[in-house]
Coordinates of C-alpha atoms in Angstrom, one line a residue:
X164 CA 2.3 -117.3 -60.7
X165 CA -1.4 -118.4 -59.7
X166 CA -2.9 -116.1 -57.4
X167 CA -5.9 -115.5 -56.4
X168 CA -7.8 -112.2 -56.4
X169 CA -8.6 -109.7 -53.0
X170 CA -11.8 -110.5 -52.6
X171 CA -11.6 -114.4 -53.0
X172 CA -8.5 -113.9 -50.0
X173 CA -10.7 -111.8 -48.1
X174 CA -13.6 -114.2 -48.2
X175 CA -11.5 -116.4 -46.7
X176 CA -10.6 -114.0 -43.9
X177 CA -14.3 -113.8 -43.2
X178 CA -15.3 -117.4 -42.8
X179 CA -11.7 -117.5 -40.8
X180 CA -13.3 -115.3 -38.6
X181 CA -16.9 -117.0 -38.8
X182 CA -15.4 -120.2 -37.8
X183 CA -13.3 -119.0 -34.9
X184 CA -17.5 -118.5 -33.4
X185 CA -19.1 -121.3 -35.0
X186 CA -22.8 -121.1 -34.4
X187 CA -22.9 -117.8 -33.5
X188 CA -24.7 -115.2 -35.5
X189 CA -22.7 -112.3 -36.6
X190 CA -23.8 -109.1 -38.0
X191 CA -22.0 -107.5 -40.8
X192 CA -20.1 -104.8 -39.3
X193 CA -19.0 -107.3 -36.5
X194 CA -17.0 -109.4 -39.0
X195 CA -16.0 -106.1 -41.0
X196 CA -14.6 -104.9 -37.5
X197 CA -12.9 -108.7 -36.7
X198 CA -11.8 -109.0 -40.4
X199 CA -10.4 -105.3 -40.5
X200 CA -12.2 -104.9 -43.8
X201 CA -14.6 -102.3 -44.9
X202 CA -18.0 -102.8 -44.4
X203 CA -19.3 -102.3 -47.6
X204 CA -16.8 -105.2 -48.7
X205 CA -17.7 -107.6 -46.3
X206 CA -21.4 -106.9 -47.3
X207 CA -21.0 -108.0 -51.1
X208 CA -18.6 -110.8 -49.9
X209 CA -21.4 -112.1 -47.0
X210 CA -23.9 -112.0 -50.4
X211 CA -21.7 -114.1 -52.4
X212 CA -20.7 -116.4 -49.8
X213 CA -24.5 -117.0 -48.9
X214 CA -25.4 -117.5 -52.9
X215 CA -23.3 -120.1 -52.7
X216 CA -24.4 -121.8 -49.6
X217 CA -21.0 -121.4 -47.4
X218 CA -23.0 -118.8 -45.3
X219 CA -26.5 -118.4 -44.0
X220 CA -28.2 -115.3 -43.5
X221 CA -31.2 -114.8 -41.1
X222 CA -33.4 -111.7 -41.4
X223 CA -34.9 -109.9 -38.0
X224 CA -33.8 -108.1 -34.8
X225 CA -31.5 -111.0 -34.3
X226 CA -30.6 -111.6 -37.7
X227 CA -26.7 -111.5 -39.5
X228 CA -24.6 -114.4 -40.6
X229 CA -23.6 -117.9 -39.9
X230 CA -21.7 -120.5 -41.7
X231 CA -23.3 -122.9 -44.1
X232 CA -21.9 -125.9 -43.5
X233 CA -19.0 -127.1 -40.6
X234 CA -16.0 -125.9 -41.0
X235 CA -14.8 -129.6 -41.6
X236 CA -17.3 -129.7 -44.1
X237 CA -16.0 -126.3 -46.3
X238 CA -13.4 -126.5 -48.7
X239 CA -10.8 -123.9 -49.9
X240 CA -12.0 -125.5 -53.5
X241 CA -15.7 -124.6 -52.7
X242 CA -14.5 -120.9 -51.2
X243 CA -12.6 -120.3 -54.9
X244 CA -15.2 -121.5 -57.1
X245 CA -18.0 -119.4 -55.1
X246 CA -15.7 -116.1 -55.9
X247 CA -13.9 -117.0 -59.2
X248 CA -15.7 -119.5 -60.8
X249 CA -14.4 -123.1 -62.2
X250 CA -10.9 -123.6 -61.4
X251 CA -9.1 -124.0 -64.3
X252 CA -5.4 -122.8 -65.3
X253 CA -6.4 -121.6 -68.8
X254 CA -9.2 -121.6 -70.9
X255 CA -8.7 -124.5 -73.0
X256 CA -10.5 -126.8 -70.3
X257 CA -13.7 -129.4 -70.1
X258 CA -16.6 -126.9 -70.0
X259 CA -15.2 -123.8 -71.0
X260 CA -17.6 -121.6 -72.5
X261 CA -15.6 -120.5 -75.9
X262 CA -13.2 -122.7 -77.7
X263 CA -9.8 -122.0 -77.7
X264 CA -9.0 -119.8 -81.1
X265 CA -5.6 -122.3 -81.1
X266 CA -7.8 -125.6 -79.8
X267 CA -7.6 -127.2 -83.9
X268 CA -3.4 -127.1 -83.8
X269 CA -2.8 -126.9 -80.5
X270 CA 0.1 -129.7 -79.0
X271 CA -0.9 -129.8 -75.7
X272 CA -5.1 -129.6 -76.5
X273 CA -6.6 -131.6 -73.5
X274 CA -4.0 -132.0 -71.2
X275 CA -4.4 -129.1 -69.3
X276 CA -7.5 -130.9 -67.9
X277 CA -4.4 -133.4 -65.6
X278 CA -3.8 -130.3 -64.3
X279 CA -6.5 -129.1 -63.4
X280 CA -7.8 -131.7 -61.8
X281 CA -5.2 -132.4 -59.7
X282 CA -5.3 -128.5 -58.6
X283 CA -8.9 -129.1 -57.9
X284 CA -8.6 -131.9 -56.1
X285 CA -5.9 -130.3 -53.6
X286 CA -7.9 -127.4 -53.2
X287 CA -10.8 -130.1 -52.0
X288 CA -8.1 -131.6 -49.2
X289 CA -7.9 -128.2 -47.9
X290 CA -11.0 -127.2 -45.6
X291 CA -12.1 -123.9 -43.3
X292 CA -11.3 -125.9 -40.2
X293 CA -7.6 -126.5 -41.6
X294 CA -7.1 -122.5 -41.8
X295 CA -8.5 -122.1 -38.5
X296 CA -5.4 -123.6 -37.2
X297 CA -2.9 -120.5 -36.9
X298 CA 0.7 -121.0 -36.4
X299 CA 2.0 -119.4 -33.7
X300 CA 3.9 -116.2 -35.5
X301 CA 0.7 -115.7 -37.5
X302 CA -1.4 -115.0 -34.2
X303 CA 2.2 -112.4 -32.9
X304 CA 1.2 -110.7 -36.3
X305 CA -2.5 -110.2 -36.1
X306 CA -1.9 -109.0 -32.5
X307 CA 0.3 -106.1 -33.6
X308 CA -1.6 -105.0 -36.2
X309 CA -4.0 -101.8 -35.7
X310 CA -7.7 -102.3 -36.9
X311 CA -9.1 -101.1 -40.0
X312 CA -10.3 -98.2 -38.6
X313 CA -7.3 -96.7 -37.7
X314 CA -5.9 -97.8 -41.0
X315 CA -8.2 -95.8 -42.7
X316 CA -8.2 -92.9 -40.5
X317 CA -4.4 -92.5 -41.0
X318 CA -4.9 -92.7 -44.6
X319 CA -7.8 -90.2 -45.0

């Protein structure tokens, strides 16, 4: 199965939520407390998101967050590779750092790279404006869930 990590799915969250105000400019704890993820979290995710350019950060009394680019403009391909790196299926691809112990007798040596691609290039199709779009049940769901605070209260 391919999956991808927490923090990458929890990025996404974020800019979800960023997007739902674009323009606005959001402080950390408010996303933590719209995203029902810790604060701390959402910190080091807002870091890595702005290293990569997907969100800006402004300093001062009015400072906190905003996205980098237009929703339209942001893909899911750009959101992976800012948390995870190159997308790639296994390590026997263009660019990879270390060659593959097997690379010399392996059958399939370079055809991973089809793959890939064509992975890649999916991912691109899929922007931040496409996951704003919530489908009906997904919107019943969120509204029944409690926030992270109580979450964590209950669990303490």
């Amino acid at each position: 199965m391919i999956r991808l990590n927490r923090m990458t799915d929890y990025a996404v969250v974020l800019l979800v939520q960023m997007g739902r105000q674009p323009g606005d400019v959001l402080t950390a704890p408010q996303i933590a407390r719209a995203a029902r993820l810790p604060q701390p979290t959402v910190a080091k995710l807002l870091k890595q998101l702005a290293g990569a350019g997907l969100v800006r950060s402004q300093r001062g009394a009015a400072g906190g967050y905003t996205l980098g680019q237009s929703p339209t403009e942001i893909s899911a391909a750009a959101i992976i590779t800012a948390l995870e790196g190159p997308i790639a299926l296994t390590a026997c691809v263009d660019g990879a750092p270390a060659p593959c112990e097997v690379e010399t007798t392996c059958p399939i040596a370079g055809h991973w790279n089809k793959v890939n691609v064509a992975i890649r290039n999916a991912l691109q199709e899929v922007t931040l404006a496409d996951l704003l779009d919530e489908p009906a049940s997904c919107q019943t769901v969120a509204m029944l869930l409690p926030p992270y605070e109580a979450n964590a209260a209950s669990t303490r």
